GROMACS .gro file of N, CA and C in nm:
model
  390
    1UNK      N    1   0.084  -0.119   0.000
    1UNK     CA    2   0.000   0.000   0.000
    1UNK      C    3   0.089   0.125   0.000
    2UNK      N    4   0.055   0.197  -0.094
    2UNK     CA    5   0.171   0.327  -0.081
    2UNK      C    6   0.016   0.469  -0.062
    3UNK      N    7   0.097   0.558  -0.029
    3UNK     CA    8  -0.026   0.664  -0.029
    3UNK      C    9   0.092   0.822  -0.053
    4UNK      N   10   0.040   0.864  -0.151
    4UNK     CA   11   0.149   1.011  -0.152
    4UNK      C   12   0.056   1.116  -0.170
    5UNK      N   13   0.112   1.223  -0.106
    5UNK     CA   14   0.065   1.369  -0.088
    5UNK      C   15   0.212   1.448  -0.207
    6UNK      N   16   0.070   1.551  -0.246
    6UNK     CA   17   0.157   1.639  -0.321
    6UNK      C   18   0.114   1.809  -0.316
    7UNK      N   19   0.205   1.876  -0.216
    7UNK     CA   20   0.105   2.074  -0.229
    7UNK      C   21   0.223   2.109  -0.320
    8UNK      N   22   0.092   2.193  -0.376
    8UNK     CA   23   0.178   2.327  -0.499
    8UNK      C   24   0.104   2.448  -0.502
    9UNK      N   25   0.215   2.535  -0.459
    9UNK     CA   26   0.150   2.691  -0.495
    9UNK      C   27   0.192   2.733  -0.616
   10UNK      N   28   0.119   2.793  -0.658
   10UNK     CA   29   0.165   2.846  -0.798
   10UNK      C   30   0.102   3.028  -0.802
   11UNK      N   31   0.158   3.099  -0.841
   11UNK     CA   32   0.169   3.267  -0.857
   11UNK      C   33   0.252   3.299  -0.995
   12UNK      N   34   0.168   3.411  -1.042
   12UNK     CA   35   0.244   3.502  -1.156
   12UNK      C   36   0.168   3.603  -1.140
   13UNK      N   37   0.252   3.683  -1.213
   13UNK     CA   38   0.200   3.861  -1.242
   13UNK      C   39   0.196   3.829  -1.389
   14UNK      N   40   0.178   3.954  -1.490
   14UNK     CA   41   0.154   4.001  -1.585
   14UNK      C   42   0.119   4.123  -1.623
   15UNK      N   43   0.206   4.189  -1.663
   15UNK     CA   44   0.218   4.325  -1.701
   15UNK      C   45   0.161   4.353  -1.842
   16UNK      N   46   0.117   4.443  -1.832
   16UNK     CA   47   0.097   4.530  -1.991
   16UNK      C   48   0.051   4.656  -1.971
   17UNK      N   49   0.127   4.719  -2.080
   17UNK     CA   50   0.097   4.886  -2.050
   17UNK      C   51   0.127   4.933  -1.888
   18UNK      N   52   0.214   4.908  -1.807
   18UNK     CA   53   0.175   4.965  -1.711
   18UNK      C   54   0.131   4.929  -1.559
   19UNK      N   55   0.007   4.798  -1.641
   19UNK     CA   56  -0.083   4.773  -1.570
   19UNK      C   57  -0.027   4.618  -1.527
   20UNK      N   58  -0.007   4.580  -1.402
   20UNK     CA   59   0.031   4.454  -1.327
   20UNK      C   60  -0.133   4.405  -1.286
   21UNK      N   61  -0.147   4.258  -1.288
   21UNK     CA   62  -0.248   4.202  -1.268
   21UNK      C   63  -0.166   4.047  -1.173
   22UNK      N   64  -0.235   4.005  -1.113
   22UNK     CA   65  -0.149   3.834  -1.076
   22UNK      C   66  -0.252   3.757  -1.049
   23UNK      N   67  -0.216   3.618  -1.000
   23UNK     CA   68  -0.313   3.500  -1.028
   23UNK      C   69  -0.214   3.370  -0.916
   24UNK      N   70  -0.265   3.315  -0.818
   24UNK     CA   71  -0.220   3.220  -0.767
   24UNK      C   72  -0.338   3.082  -0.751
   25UNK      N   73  -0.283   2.982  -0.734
   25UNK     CA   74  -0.315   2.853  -0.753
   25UNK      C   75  -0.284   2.779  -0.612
   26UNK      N   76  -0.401   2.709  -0.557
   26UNK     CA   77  -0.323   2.612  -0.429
   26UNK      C   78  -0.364   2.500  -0.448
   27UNK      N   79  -0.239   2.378  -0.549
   27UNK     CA   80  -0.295   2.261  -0.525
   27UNK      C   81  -0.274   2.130  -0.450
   28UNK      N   82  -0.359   2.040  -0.426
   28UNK     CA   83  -0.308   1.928  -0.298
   28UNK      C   84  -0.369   1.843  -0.380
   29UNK      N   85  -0.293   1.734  -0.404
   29UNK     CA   86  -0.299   1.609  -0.477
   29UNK      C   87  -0.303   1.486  -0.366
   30UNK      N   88  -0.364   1.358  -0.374
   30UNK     CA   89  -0.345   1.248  -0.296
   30UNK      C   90  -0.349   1.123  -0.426
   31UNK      N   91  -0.244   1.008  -0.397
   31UNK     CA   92  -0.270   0.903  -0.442
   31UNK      C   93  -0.263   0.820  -0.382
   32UNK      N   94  -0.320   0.691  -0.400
   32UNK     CA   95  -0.364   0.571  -0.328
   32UNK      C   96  -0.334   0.487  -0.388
   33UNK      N   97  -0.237   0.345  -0.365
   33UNK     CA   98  -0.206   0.261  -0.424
   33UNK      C   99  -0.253   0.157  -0.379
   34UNK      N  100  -0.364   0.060  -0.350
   34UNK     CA  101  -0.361  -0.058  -0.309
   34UNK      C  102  -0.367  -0.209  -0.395
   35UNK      N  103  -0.314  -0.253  -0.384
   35UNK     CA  104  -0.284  -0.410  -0.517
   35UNK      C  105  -0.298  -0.320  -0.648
   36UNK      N  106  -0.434  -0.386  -0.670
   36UNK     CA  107  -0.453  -0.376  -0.861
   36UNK      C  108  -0.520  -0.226  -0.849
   37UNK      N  109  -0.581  -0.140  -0.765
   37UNK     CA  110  -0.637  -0.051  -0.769
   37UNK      C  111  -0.578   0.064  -0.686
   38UNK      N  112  -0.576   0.200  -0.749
   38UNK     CA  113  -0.482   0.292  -0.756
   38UNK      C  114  -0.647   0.420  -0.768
   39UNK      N  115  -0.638   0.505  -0.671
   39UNK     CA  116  -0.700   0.645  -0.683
   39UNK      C  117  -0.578   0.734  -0.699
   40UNK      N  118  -0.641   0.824  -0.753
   40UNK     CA  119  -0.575   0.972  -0.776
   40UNK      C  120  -0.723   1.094  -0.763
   41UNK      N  121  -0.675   1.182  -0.644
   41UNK     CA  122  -0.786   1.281  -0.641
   41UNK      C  123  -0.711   1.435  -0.631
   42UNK      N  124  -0.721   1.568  -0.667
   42UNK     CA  125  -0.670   1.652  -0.636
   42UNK      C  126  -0.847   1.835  -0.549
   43UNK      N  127  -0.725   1.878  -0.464
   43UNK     CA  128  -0.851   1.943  -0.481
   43UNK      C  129  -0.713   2.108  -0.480
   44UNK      N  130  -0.786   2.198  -0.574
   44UNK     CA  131  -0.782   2.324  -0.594
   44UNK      C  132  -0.783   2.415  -0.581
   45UNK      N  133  -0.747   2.520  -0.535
   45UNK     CA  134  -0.836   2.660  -0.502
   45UNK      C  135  -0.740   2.750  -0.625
   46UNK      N  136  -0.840   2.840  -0.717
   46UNK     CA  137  -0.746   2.915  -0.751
   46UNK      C  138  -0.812   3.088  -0.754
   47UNK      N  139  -0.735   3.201  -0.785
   47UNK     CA  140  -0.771   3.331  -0.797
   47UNK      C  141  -0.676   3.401  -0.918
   48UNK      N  142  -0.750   3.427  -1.004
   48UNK     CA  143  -0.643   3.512  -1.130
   48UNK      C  144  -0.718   3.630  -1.136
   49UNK      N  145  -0.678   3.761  -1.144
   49UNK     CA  146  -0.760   3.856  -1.215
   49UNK      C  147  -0.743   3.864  -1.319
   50UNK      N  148  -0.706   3.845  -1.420
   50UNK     CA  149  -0.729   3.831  -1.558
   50UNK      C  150  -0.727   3.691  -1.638
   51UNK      N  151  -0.737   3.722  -1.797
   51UNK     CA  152  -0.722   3.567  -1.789
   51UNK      C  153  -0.585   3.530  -1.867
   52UNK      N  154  -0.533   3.650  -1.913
   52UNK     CA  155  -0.401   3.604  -1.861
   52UNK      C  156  -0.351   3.597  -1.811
   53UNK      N  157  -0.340   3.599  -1.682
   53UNK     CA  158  -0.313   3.478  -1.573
   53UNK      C  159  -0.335   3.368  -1.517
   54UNK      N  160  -0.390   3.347  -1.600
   54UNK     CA  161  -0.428   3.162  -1.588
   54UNK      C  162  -0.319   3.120  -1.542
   55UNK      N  163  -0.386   2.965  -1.513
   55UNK     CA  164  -0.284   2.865  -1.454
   55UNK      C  165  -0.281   2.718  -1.513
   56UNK      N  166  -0.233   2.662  -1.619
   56UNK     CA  167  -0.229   2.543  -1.666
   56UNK      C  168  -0.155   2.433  -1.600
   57UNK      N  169  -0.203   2.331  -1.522
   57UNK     CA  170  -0.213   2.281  -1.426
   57UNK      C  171  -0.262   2.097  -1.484
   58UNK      N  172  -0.134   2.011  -1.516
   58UNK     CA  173  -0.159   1.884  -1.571
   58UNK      C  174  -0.271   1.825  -1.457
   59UNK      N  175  -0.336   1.705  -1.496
   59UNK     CA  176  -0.436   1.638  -1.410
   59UNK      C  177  -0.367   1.496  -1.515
   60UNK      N  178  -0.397   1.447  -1.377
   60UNK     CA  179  -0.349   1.278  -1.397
   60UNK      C  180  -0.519   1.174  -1.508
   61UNK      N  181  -0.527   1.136  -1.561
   61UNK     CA  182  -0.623   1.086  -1.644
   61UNK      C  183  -0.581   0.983  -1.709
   62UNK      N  184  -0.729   0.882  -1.771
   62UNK     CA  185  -0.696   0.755  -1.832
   62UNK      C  186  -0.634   0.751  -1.905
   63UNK      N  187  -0.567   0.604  -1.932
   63UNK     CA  188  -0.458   0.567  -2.003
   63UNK      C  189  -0.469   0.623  -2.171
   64UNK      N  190  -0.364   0.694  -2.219
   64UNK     CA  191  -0.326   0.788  -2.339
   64UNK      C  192  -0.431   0.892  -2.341
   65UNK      N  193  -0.501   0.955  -2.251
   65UNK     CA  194  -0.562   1.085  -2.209
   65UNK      C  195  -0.458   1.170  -2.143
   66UNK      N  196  -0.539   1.305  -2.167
   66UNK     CA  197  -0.417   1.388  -2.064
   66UNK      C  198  -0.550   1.484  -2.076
   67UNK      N  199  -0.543   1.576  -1.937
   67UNK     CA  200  -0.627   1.646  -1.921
   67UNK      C  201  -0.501   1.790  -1.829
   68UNK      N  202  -0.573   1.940  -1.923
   68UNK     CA  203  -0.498   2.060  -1.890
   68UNK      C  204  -0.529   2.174  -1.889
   69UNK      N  205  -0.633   2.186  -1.765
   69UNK     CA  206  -0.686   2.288  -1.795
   69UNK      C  207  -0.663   2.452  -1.788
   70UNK      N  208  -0.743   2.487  -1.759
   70UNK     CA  209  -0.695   2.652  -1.748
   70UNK      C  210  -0.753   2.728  -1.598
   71UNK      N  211  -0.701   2.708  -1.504
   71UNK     CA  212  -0.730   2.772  -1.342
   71UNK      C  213  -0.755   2.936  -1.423
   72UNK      N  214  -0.852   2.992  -1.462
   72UNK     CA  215  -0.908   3.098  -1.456
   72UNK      C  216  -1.000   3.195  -1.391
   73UNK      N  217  -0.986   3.313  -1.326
   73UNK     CA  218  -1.137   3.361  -1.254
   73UNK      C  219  -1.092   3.305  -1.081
   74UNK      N  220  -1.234   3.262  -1.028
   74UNK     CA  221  -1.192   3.257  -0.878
   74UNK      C  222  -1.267   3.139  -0.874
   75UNK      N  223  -1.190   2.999  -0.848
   75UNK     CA  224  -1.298   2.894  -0.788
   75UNK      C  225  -1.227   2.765  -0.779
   76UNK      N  226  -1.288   2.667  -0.769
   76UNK     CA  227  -1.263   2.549  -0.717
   76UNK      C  228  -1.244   2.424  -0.802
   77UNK      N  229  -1.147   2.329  -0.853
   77UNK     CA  230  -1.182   2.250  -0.938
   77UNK      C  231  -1.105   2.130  -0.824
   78UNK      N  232  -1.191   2.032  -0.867
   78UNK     CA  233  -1.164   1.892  -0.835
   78UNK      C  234  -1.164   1.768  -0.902
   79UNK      N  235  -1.098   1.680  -0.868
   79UNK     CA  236  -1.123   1.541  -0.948
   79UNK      C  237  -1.040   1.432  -0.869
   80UNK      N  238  -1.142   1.283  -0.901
   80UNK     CA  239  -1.097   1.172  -0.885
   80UNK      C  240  -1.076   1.100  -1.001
   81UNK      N  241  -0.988   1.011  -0.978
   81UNK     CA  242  -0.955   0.935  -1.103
   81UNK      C  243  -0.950   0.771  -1.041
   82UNK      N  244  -1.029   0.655  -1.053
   82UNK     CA  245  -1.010   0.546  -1.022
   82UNK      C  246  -0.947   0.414  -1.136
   83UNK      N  247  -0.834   0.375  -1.101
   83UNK     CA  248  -0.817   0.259  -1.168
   83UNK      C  249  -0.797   0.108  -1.110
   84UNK      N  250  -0.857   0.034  -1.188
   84UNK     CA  251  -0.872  -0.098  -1.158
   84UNK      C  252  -0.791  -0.216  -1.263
   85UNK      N  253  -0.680  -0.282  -1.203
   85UNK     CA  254  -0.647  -0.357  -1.351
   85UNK      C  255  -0.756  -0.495  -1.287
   86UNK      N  256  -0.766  -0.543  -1.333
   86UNK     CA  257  -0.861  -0.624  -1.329
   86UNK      C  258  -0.811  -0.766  -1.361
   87UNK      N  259  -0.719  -0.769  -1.424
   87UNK     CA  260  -0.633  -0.882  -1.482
   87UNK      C  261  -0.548  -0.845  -1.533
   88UNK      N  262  -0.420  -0.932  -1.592
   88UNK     CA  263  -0.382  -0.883  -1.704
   88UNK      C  264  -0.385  -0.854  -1.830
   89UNK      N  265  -0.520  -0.858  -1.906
   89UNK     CA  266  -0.552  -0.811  -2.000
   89UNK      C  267  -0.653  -0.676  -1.981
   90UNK      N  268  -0.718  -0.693  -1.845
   90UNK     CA  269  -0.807  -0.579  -1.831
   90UNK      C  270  -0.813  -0.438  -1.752
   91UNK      N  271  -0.774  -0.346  -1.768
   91UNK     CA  272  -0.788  -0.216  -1.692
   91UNK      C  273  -0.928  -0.159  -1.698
   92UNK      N  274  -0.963  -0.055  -1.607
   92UNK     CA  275  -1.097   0.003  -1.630
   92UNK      C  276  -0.995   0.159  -1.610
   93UNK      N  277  -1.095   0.298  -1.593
   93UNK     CA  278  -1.073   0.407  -1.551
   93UNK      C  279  -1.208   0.455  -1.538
   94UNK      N  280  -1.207   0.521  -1.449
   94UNK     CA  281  -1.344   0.576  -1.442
   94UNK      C  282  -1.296   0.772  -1.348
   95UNK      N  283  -1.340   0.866  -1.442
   95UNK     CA  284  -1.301   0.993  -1.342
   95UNK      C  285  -1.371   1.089  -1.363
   96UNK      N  286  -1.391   1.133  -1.265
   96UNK     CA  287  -1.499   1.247  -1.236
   96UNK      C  288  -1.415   1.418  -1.189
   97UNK      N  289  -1.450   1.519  -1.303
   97UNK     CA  290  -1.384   1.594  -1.228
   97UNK      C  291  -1.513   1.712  -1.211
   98UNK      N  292  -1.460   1.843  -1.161
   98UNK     CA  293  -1.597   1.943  -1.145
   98UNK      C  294  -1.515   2.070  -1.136
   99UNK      N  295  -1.545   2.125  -1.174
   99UNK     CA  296  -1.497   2.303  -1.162
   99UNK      C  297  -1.612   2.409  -1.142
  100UNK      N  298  -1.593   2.449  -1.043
  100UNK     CA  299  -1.704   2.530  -0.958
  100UNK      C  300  -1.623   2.698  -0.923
  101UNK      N  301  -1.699   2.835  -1.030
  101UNK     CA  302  -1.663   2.921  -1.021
  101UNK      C  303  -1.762   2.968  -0.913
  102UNK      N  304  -1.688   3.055  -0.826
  102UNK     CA  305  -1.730   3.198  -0.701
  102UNK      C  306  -1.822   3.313  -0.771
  103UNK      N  307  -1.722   3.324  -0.870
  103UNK     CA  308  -1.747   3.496  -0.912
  103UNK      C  309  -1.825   3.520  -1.048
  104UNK      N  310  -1.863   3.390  -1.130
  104UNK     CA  311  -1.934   3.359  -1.262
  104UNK      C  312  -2.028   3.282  -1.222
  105UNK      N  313  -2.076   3.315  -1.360
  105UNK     CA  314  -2.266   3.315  -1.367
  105UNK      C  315  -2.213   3.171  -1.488
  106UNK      N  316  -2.098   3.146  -1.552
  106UNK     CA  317  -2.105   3.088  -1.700
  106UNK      C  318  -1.962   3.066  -1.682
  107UNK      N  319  -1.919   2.913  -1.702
  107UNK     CA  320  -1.768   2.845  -1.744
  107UNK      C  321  -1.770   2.825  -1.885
  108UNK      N  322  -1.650   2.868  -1.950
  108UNK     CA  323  -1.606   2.860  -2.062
  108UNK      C  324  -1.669   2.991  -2.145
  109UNK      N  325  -1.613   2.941  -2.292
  109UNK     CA  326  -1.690   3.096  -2.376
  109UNK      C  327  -1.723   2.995  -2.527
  110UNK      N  328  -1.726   3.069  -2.611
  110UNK     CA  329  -1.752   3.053  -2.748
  110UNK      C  330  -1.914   2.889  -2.735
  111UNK      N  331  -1.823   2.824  -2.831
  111UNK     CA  332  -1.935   2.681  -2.865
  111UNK      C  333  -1.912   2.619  -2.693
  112UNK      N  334  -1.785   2.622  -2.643
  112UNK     CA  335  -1.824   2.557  -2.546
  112UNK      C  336  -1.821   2.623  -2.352
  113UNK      N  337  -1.955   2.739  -2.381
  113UNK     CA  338  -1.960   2.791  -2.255
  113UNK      C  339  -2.089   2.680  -2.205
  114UNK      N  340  -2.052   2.690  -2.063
  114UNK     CA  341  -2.165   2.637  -1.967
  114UNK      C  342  -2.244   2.722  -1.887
  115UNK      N  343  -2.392   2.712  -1.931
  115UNK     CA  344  -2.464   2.849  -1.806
  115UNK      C  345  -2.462   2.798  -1.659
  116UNK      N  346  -2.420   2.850  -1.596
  116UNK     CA  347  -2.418   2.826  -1.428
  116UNK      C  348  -2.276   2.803  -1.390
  117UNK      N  349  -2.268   2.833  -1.252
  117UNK     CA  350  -2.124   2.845  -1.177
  117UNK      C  351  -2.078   2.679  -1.215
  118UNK      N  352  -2.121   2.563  -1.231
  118UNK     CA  353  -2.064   2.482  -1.235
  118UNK      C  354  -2.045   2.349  -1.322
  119UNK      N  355  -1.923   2.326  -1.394
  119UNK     CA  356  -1.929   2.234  -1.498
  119UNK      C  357  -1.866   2.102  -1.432
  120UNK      N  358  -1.922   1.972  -1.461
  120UNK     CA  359  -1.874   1.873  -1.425
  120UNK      C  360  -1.853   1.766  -1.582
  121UNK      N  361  -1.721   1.694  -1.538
  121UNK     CA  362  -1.722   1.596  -1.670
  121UNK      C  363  -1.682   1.460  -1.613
  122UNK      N  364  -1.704   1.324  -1.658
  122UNK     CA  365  -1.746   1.234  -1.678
  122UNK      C  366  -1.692   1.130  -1.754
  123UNK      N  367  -1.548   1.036  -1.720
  123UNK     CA  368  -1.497   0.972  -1.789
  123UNK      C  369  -1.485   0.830  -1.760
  124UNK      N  370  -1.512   0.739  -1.866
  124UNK     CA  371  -1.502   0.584  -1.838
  124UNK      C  372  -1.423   0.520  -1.953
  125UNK      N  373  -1.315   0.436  -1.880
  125UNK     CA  374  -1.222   0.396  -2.007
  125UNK      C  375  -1.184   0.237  -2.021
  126UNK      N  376  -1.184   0.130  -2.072
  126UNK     CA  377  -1.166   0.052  -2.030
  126UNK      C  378  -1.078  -0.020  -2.193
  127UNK      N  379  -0.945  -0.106  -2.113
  127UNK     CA  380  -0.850  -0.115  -2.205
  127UNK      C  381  -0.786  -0.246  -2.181
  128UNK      N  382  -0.791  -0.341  -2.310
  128UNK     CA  383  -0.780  -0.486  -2.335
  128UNK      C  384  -0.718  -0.520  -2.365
  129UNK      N  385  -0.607  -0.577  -2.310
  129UNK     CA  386  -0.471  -0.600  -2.429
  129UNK      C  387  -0.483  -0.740  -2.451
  130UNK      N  388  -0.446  -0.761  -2.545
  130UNK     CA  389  -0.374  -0.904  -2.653
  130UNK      C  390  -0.258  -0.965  -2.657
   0.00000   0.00000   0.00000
């Protein structure tokens, strides 16, 4: 059984014209190793005033996925990630993450905005080898 902790602060400024803006990030990661089954969960807090100051911030996800999002605005994102090998031919993944803004009415923009403070997504993966 292994179990690891991981904190990261993260901060920048950004200048233009003049004008300084900044943006920090607080994240805490946990993983869980037991036999064939392995969690990964992180939880978030972030604050940018602009959006260039974002914060691109890897997330652990199913096998040949990668997930990277953008810590923008003021709020909260989370996620679990569960894996199961099941045998040796069988893995599953299953992960749930959620990003929950403070200060917005609407996540994202263009084709893919969401109305309301909070977007959640929804992943199941399952992988067979030969």
């Amino acid at each position: 059984n292994v179990v690891r902790l991981k904190s990261r602060i993260q901060y920048n400024t950004y200048e233009l014209n003049g004008s300084m803006t900044e943006g920090w990030a607080l994240i805490q990661d946990i993983s869980i190793s037991v036999g064939r089954f392995q969690i990964s969960a992180r939880h978030a807090l972030f604050d940018t005033e602009q959006y260039n100051n974002r914060h691109y911030v890897y997330e652990s996800d199913a096998w040949g996925s990668y997930s990277l999002p953008a810590y923008s605005g003021v709020g909260v994102r989370n996620y679990v990630l569960f894996e199961y090998k099941i045998n040796k031919m069988l893995t599953i993944w299953i992960r749930y993450a959620r990003t929950r803004m403070l200060n917005s009415e609407e996540i994202g923009s263009g084709q893919d905005v969401i109305e309301g403070n909070t977007g959640n997504d929804v992943k199941f993966q399952a992988r067979f080898k030969f």
